[in-house]
Amino acid sequence: MNIKNICCIGAGYVGGPTMSVIAAKCPDIKVNVVDLNKQRIAAWNETDLDKLPIYEPGLSAIVAQARGRNLFFSTDVDQAILDADMIFISVNTPTKTYGIGKGMAADLKYIELCARQIAAVAKTDKIIVEKSTLPVRTAEALKSILSSTGNGVNFQVLSNPEFLAEGTAVQDLLEPDRVLIGGERTEEGEVAMQALHDVFHNWIPSERILLTNVWSSELSKLTANAFLAQRVSSINSLSALCEATEADVDEVARAIGQDSRIGPKFLKSSVGFGGSCFQKDILNLVYLCQTYGLQEVADYWHQVIKMNDYQKRRFAQKIISTLYNTVNGKKIVLLGWAFKKDTNDTRESAAIYVADYLLSEMAELVVYDPKVTAEQIYADLDYLNTRSESENRNLVTVANNYDELFDDAHAVAVMTEWDEFKEIDWEHVFDRMLKPAFIFDGRAILDMPALENIGFRGFAIGKG
Ligand code: UDX
Ligand code: ADP
C-alpha cells in the first residue's frame, strides 16, 4: 500500500516537527497538519520563520524546504481527514485534573474527540496512527470507537510512539535510534504496519524500524521515559549526598558512566527533570500498575517522581536558608524558565516550582529566558493557583535582556542550562549585585571556583 496523503491532527511540539520532517523527506506525499487552534496554525504559516509557534534548532530550515510544496498547515480538520490515507493523532494527553485517576491517569478526551470526528467524517478506509503519548490499551479504545460507526469504512490502528527530545527534535527525527511501529498481528494489520514502515524507510534504514504488537509498542514508550527519568532521579538523589560529603556529583557521574554497562547519558544532576513527558508517563505507568493490583511495582516507579519533587524543593530551600532564612522582599534573578535549553517549552519546568516556593516566602523574582515569553511565564504561575494573578505580577518581573537584570540582586539562580549563560561577564554581574552576592547553579554549568575567586558565594547542585 502506497501512502500518498497524510493528515496529522495536532500541530504541537510532536505533530509540527514530525510532519515537517516527513514532508521534507517524502516529497511525493502530501502532508496536511491540522489543529483547532487558529493562532497556532497562523504561526505555522508565518512568512517570518522566526515566528513559528515552537522553537527547535534546525526546524525553520526544514519548514522552509517543504511548506507550500507538500506540507500544509490548516484548521480545516474535516477536509484533511477526508483526503488522507493515513491519519496521525498528535493531540495533547495531559494528566487528568479531575475524577477517577485524577493527578495520575492521562486525560483522553482530546483523543476520543478526534476518533469520533474521524469516524463521522471518513468515507474511505484509513490507517490511524497514535502518536501522542498514551497509556497502554488506548489503541483498543480508538479501534472500538472507530469501528462502531457502521458506515462500512475500515480502520487499522497503529501505535507509533514518539521518542524525539525537545531541543534536538529535528536531529532525533532525521537520525532516530529506532522507530517503533505497533500493530495488529493480522493480515490487514501487517499491511498497515508495512505502509508506515515504507514512509519512514524513505530516510531510515529498515534495521532501525521495529515492528511489534500494539501493547508492546505503547508500553515501550512509557518504559523508555521511566528508565531515563529514573537515571536522572538516581543521580539527583546522590547529589544531595555529595553536597553533604566531600564527593562531587559530576566526578561520580563520570566514574560510573564510564562503565560501558551503565553508559554516560542522562547522568547529569540538576534541579530536577521537567518536560511534558517524564512525569506524565511515569504517573501513567504507576496508575497502570495500580489498576492491575501491582502496588509494589507502582511504588517503585512513583519514587522517581517523589525524588524529583524533593530535588526542586531542596534547591529552593537551599536558597532560602543561605539567604539567612528569609527572602522576603529580596530580589532573586532566575536565569532560564524553559525545562531544558534550546526549547521554548516550559511544561513541568523545575523553574516554575522553585519560583512558586520562593514566592510563597515573598521573594521578588526577576526572570530572564532567551526564548520564553512573559505571557507564558505568568500563565505558568497562574496555573498553579497558589496566589492571585495580580500577586504574581507584583512579585515577578520578566526581563527580556540583561540590562539592569542583576542590579541590587541578592542572588542569582541558574534554572536552565542555556549556552549563553556560560558567556555572561560575571565580574560585571558581581559589581552590580548586593553583597554578599550568592549564586545557585541548578544545572551545574558554571565554573563555580572561578566565580568564588571574584567574590561570589556559590552553590552548585551536587558540590559540597
Ligand atoms: C523525553 C525523552 O528523552 C524523549 O525520548 C521522549 O520522546 C519525550 O520525553 P524531553 O522531555 O523533550 O524528551 O527532554 P529530555 O532531554 O529527555 O529531558 C527531560 C528533562 O530531564 C529535562 O528537564 C532535562 O533537563 C532533564 N535531564 C536530562 C537532567 O536533569 N539530567 C540529564 O542527565 C538529562
Ligand atoms: P504535544 O507536545 O503532544 O505535541 P501540544 O499541546 O504541543 O502537545 O499539541 C497538541 C495540539 O493538539 C494542540 O495544538 C491542540 O490545539 C491540538 N488539538 C487537541 N485536540 C484537537 C482536535 N480534536 N482537533 C484538532 N487539534 C486538536
XYZ file of C-alpha atoms and ligand atoms in Angstrom:
525
model
C 0.000 0.000 0.000
C 1.443 3.310 -1.100
C 0.648 6.284 1.113
C 0.020 9.469 -0.889
C -1.733 11.689 1.611
C -1.079 12.073 5.336
C -3.118 14.117 7.785
C -1.842 14.960 11.245
C -4.310 16.159 13.858
C -2.482 18.369 16.362
C 0.198 20.893 15.372
C 2.123 20.949 18.641
C 5.629 20.025 19.782
C 5.224 16.495 18.420
C 2.988 16.900 15.350
C 4.678 20.034 13.952
C 8.312 18.866 13.788
C 7.453 15.231 12.951
C 5.294 16.157 9.972
C 7.786 18.775 8.785
C 10.498 16.113 8.628
C 8.215 13.541 6.962
C 7.243 16.127 4.338
C 10.844 17.178 3.751
C 11.969 13.554 3.343
C 8.968 12.325 1.303
C 8.291 14.921 -1.418
C 5.723 12.605 -3.057
C 3.477 12.514 -0.007
C 1.141 15.427 0.674
C 1.142 16.221 4.391
C -1.689 18.266 5.932
C -1.189 19.327 9.543
C -4.415 20.494 11.150
C -5.289 21.984 14.521
C -8.317 23.609 16.135
C -6.104 26.389 17.430
C -6.269 29.121 14.742
C -3.457 31.155 16.258
C -1.117 28.179 16.236
C -1.878 27.384 12.595
C -1.401 31.040 11.636
C 2.007 30.951 13.333
C 2.987 27.787 11.404
C 2.096 29.694 8.213
C 4.147 32.806 9.155
C 6.431 34.009 6.382
C 8.856 35.189 9.055
C 10.297 31.810 10.119
C 11.403 33.258 13.472
C 7.728 33.378 14.385
C 6.953 29.659 14.101
C 4.992 28.600 17.221
C 7.726 26.373 18.552
C 11.449 26.873 18.714
C 13.673 23.955 17.723
C 17.182 24.232 16.261
C 17.059 23.435 12.516
C 13.265 23.407 12.303
C 12.762 26.609 10.325
C 15.032 25.348 7.517
C 13.039 22.102 7.266
C 9.736 24.005 7.226
C 11.067 26.395 4.585
C 12.032 23.442 2.397
C 8.628 21.706 2.425
C 5.940 24.248 3.285
C 3.722 25.104 0.309
C 5.269 22.217 -1.678
C 3.854 19.160 0.098
C 3.487 20.466 3.661
C 0.366 22.459 4.594
C -0.959 23.813 7.881
C -4.677 24.442 8.217
C -7.679 24.488 10.541
C -9.862 22.508 8.128
C -9.773 19.223 10.030
C -12.667 17.576 8.147
C -11.185 18.137 4.691
C -7.799 16.802 5.794
C -9.458 13.674 7.225
C -11.415 13.119 4.006
C -8.301 13.387 1.830
C -5.953 11.219 3.927
C -4.864 7.580 3.557
C -3.119 7.782 6.901
C -4.045 9.945 9.911
C -1.638 10.684 12.752
C -3.216 11.688 16.051
C -0.852 14.077 17.847
C -3.146 15.859 20.244
C -2.289 16.570 23.845
C -2.916 13.999 26.581
C -2.416 15.914 29.836
C -2.633 14.281 33.250
C -6.235 14.232 34.452
C -7.135 17.042 36.841
C -10.488 15.607 37.906
C -12.373 12.396 38.636
C -11.028 8.847 38.629
C -7.270 8.737 38.178
C -7.000 12.477 38.995
C -3.350 13.554 39.046
C -2.206 10.231 37.530
C -4.099 8.920 34.518
C -3.897 10.571 31.113
C -6.898 12.601 30.062
C -8.018 11.013 26.821
C -10.833 13.398 25.990
C -8.944 15.044 23.107
C -8.061 11.651 21.640
C -11.620 10.455 21.884
C -12.926 13.637 20.239
C -10.507 13.048 17.371
C -11.629 9.447 16.969
C -15.274 10.481 16.892
C -14.570 13.190 14.349
C -12.643 10.776 12.111
C -15.455 8.220 12.404
C -18.058 10.827 11.483
C -16.204 12.288 8.520
C -14.268 9.446 6.848
C -15.683 7.926 3.657
C -12.742 5.687 2.696
C -10.547 3.179 4.599
C -7.780 4.718 6.683
C -4.782 3.855 8.782
C -4.866 5.668 12.119
C -1.540 6.215 13.832
C -1.459 7.112 17.527
C 1.435 9.446 18.044
C 0.531 11.137 21.306
C 1.933 9.588 24.476
C -0.822 7.317 25.607
C -1.485 4.786 28.274
C -1.397 1.177 27.266
C -4.561 -0.090 25.573
C -5.587 3.238 24.041
C -5.323 1.798 20.547
C -8.007 -0.667 21.543
C -10.322 2.145 22.663
C -9.633 4.042 19.443
C -10.419 0.978 17.385
C -13.642 0.432 19.266
C -14.888 3.994 18.697
C -13.842 3.987 15.047
C -15.388 0.657 14.199
C -18.785 1.372 15.687
C -19.789 3.911 13.067
C -21.378 1.309 10.820
C -20.691 3.228 7.594
C -18.552 0.468 6.108
C -15.211 2.238 6.487
C -12.315 0.098 7.779
C -9.740 1.477 10.160
C -6.410 -0.029 11.128
C -4.936 1.444 14.300
C -1.153 1.598 14.735
C 0.909 2.790 17.662
C 3.974 4.812 16.684
C 5.382 6.386 19.835
C 7.478 9.494 19.566
C 10.980 9.383 21.015
C 12.140 12.859 19.983
C 13.505 15.052 22.727
C 12.799 18.755 22.626
C 15.765 20.913 21.708
C 17.101 18.120 19.488
C 13.801 17.192 17.806
C 14.953 17.708 14.226
C 18.147 15.718 14.700
C 16.239 12.962 16.543
C 13.719 12.746 13.679
C 16.361 12.749 10.962
C 18.508 10.088 12.645
C 16.448 8.197 15.192
C 17.967 5.373 17.261
C 14.826 3.462 16.354
C 11.288 3.924 15.111
C 8.666 1.760 16.763
C 5.523 0.632 14.976
C 2.957 -1.452 16.830
C 0.071 -3.055 15.005
C -2.385 -5.889 14.998
C -0.805 -9.187 14.050
C -3.410 -9.843 11.352
C -3.093 -9.632 7.586
C -4.625 -6.135 7.486
C -2.519 -5.111 10.474
C 0.691 -6.245 8.755
C -0.243 -4.289 5.603
C -0.812 -1.147 7.656
C 2.482 -1.582 9.523
C 4.307 -2.080 6.246
C 2.733 1.106 4.831
C 4.027 3.168 7.762
C 7.373 1.359 7.613
C 7.669 2.431 3.960
C 7.037 6.081 4.833
C 9.922 6.082 7.338
C 12.073 3.944 5.059
C 12.425 6.971 2.767
C 15.273 8.027 5.075
C 15.626 5.468 7.876
C 17.246 2.038 7.362
C 14.980 -0.976 7.937
C 17.015 -2.358 10.835
C 16.088 0.740 12.841
C 12.351 0.311 12.255
C 10.980 -2.127 14.827
C 7.630 -3.809 14.341
C 5.847 -5.067 17.478
C 2.371 -5.764 18.711
C 0.349 -2.724 19.768
C 0.628 -3.238 23.521
C 4.410 -3.693 23.449
C 4.745 -0.502 21.449
C 2.560 1.523 23.810
C 4.269 0.165 26.905
C 7.759 0.706 25.451
C 7.157 4.418 25.250
C 6.213 4.688 28.928
C 9.082 2.427 29.908
C 11.749 4.262 27.904
C 10.813 7.530 29.572
C 10.580 5.896 33.004
C 14.103 4.451 32.642
C 15.529 7.804 31.517
C 13.823 9.717 34.320
C 14.941 7.083 36.807
C 18.569 7.741 35.882
C 18.108 11.470 36.478
C 16.403 10.849 39.829
C 19.135 8.395 40.795
C 21.931 10.884 40.159
C 19.906 13.689 41.756
C 19.438 11.614 44.899
C 23.221 11.259 45.034
C 23.702 14.991 44.515
C 22.190 15.505 47.970
C 24.635 13.012 49.455
C 27.538 14.629 47.596
C 26.629 18.056 48.970
C 26.734 16.568 52.464
C 30.137 14.934 51.937
C 33.383 15.634 50.099
C 32.223 13.878 46.936
C 31.471 15.783 43.720
C 28.475 14.509 41.777
C 29.985 15.239 38.355
C 33.048 13.181 39.240
C 30.850 10.358 40.484
C 28.744 10.533 37.297
C 31.839 10.424 35.120
C 33.248 7.484 37.039
C 30.106 5.371 36.913
C 29.194 6.451 33.370
C 32.495 5.082 32.030
C 31.298 1.605 32.895
C 30.048 0.562 29.474
C 27.180 -1.312 31.138
C 25.939 1.952 32.669
C 26.901 4.476 29.976
C 27.356 8.245 30.321
C 23.992 9.670 29.201
C 21.236 11.018 31.474
C 23.541 11.214 34.465
C 23.685 14.996 34.707
C 22.434 16.084 38.089
C 20.089 19.030 38.000
C 17.442 20.944 39.882
C 15.024 18.322 38.552
C 13.681 16.991 35.308
C 10.773 18.710 33.599
C 9.026 18.482 30.251
C 5.688 17.188 29.164
C 6.638 13.502 29.153
C 8.655 12.178 32.076
C 6.300 12.918 34.936
C 3.161 12.229 32.908
C 4.432 8.916 31.571
C 5.612 7.674 34.959
C 2.311 8.647 36.557
C 0.609 6.709 33.795
C 2.807 3.719 34.474
C 2.079 3.947 38.192
C -1.636 4.170 37.532
C -1.485 1.225 35.173
C 0.328 -0.908 37.773
C -2.205 0.056 40.433
C -5.036 -0.827 38.096
C -3.581 -4.308 37.737
C -3.068 -4.627 41.502
C 0.740 -4.373 41.281
C 1.222 -2.000 44.210
C 4.943 -2.740 44.761
C 5.707 -2.030 41.114
C 3.661 1.170 41.300
C 5.522 2.319 44.436
C 8.878 1.552 42.859
C 8.276 3.880 39.903
C 6.430 6.505 41.935
C 9.604 7.078 43.920
C 11.241 8.511 40.763
C 8.702 11.373 40.834
C 8.964 11.855 44.584
C 12.737 12.205 44.296
C 12.262 14.812 41.566
C 9.857 16.828 43.728
C 12.331 16.585 46.603
C 15.130 17.933 44.403
C 13.153 21.025 43.351
C 12.117 21.711 46.957
C 15.632 21.101 48.221
C 17.058 23.652 45.773
C 14.551 26.327 46.805
C 15.185 25.596 50.479
C 18.919 25.919 49.932
C 18.400 29.409 48.524
C 16.245 30.425 51.467
C 18.479 29.002 54.177
C 21.578 30.517 52.573
C 19.984 33.943 52.383
C 19.768 33.955 56.192
C 16.411 32.163 56.269
C 14.487 34.993 54.724
C 13.941 36.006 51.118
C 11.079 38.388 51.897
C 11.450 41.425 49.618
C 14.794 40.198 48.281
C 15.491 40.373 44.562
C 16.405 36.966 43.172
C 17.227 36.567 39.486
C 16.160 33.324 37.830
C 18.201 32.594 34.709
C 16.087 30.384 32.465
C 12.482 29.235 32.620
C 12.308 26.549 29.892
C 12.549 22.948 31.135
C 15.816 22.494 29.231
C 17.938 24.502 26.806
C 17.073 25.051 23.136
C 13.312 24.937 23.587
C 10.630 27.481 24.448
C 8.582 24.748 26.143
C 8.009 25.282 29.861
C 5.748 22.348 30.714
C 6.639 20.958 34.169
C 9.810 23.064 34.217
C 11.612 22.956 37.570
C 11.798 26.764 37.398
C 8.034 27.040 37.902
C 8.110 25.087 41.154
C 11.234 26.747 42.534
C 9.711 30.142 41.729
C 6.464 29.182 43.426
C 8.323 28.121 46.541
C 10.305 31.367 46.679
C 7.203 33.459 46.012
C 5.452 31.807 48.939
C 8.316 33.242 51.012
C 7.586 36.676 49.475
C 10.734 36.888 47.338
C 10.797 39.351 44.438
C 11.751 37.444 41.337
C 13.192 38.685 38.092
C 13.106 36.049 35.366
C 15.105 36.029 32.162
C 14.832 33.332 29.486
C 16.072 33.815 25.916
C 13.075 32.062 24.312
C 10.151 32.099 26.751
C 7.655 34.988 26.666
C 6.483 36.929 29.729
C 2.948 35.854 28.911
C 3.951 32.185 29.221
C 5.814 32.730 32.497
C 2.802 34.413 34.109
C 0.462 31.765 32.683
C 2.603 29.007 34.236
C 2.456 30.673 37.651
C -1.254 31.482 37.414
C -1.967 27.852 36.512
C -0.607 26.713 39.887
C -3.334 28.706 41.586
C -1.126 29.365 44.619
C -1.772 33.125 44.593
C -3.772 35.664 42.643
C -2.828 36.792 39.159
C -2.141 40.300 40.452
C 0.166 38.974 43.190
C 2.119 37.014 40.582
C 2.532 40.186 38.522
C 3.519 42.235 41.575
C 6.158 39.795 42.741
C 7.572 38.653 39.389
C 9.188 40.813 36.724
C 10.169 39.357 33.382
C 13.262 40.818 31.727
C 13.959 40.468 28.024
C 17.621 41.417 28.150
C 20.499 41.677 30.604
C 20.257 45.465 31.122
C 19.811 46.134 34.841
C 18.913 42.465 35.315
C 21.355 41.929 38.169
C 21.222 45.419 39.757
C 20.828 45.129 43.546
C 20.006 41.434 43.372
C 20.744 39.299 46.436
C 21.059 36.087 44.482
C 21.116 34.550 41.009
C 19.807 31.037 40.347
C 20.525 29.179 37.104
C 17.391 27.200 36.237
C 18.050 26.234 32.591
C 21.382 25.296 31.012
C 21.202 27.774 28.097
C 24.651 28.075 26.493
C 24.518 31.868 26.631
C 24.589 31.795 30.447
C 28.117 30.396 30.301
C 29.189 33.516 28.390
C 27.937 36.038 30.955
C 30.525 38.532 32.222
C 30.285 37.505 35.867
C 32.711 40.159 37.101
C 30.331 42.783 35.803
C 27.377 40.936 37.379
C 29.157 40.793 40.723
C 29.726 44.551 40.648
C 26.005 45.193 40.200
C 24.743 42.862 42.933
C 24.299 43.467 46.652
C 26.996 41.888 48.811
C 27.369 39.158 49.816
C 26.406 38.046 46.308
C 25.099 34.485 46.032
C 24.856 32.261 43.012
C 22.961 28.959 42.876
C 23.739 26.805 39.888
C 20.843 24.393 39.457
C 22.245 22.907 36.252
C 25.896 22.724 37.262
C 27.025 24.629 34.158
C 29.075 27.437 35.693
C 32.658 27.214 36.798
C 31.997 27.816 40.482
C 35.601 28.001 41.802
C 36.265 30.786 39.268
C 33.172 32.636 40.448
C 34.169 32.223 44.069
C 37.538 33.784 43.227
C 35.847 37.004 42.175
C 33.745 37.152 45.352
C 30.591 35.139 44.726
C 29.414 32.712 47.341
C 28.439 29.871 45.114
C 26.453 26.681 45.376
C 26.148 24.168 42.562
C 23.952 21.089 42.660
C 25.992 18.155 43.921
C 29.031 20.144 45.102
C 29.827 20.410 48.779
C 11.903 12.998 26.717
C 12.576 11.758 26.080
O 14.002 11.948 26.096
C 12.070 11.573 24.651
O 12.613 10.385 24.104
C 10.548 11.478 24.672
O 10.042 11.378 23.368
C 9.948 12.705 25.343
O 10.486 12.857 26.661
P 12.235 15.637 26.574
O 11.338 15.682 27.766
O 11.915 16.506 25.411
O 12.317 14.149 25.988
O 13.731 16.006 27.031
P 14.909 15.206 27.744
O 16.163 15.549 27.047
O 14.623 13.779 27.920
O 14.992 15.916 29.189
C 13.956 15.799 30.146
C 14.348 16.515 31.423
O 15.381 15.823 32.105
C 14.865 17.935 31.215
O 14.323 18.787 32.206
C 16.359 17.790 31.371
O 16.968 18.970 31.800
C 16.428 16.713 32.450
N 17.699 15.989 32.430
C 18.045 15.228 31.349
C 18.534 16.058 33.530
O 18.233 16.748 34.520
N 19.718 15.373 33.512
C 20.090 14.586 32.457
O 21.177 13.985 32.522
C 19.240 14.536 31.338
P 2.415 17.686 22.120
O 3.615 18.072 22.938
O 1.911 16.303 22.456
O 2.605 17.887 20.658
P 0.791 20.127 22.238
O -0.097 20.607 23.335
O 2.002 20.926 21.886
O 1.194 18.620 22.626
O -0.059 19.953 20.886
C -1.290 19.330 20.788
C -2.152 20.123 19.803
O -3.347 19.355 19.522
C -2.638 21.477 20.299
O -2.191 22.487 19.418
C -4.196 21.363 20.285
O -4.829 22.559 19.869
C -4.413 20.260 19.265
N -5.711 19.553 19.390
C -6.253 18.997 20.501
N -7.444 18.408 20.207
C -7.656 18.583 18.878
C -8.703 18.187 17.962
N -9.756 17.470 18.364
N -8.596 18.550 16.667
C -7.500 19.263 16.251
N -6.490 19.654 17.050
C -6.558 19.327 18.353
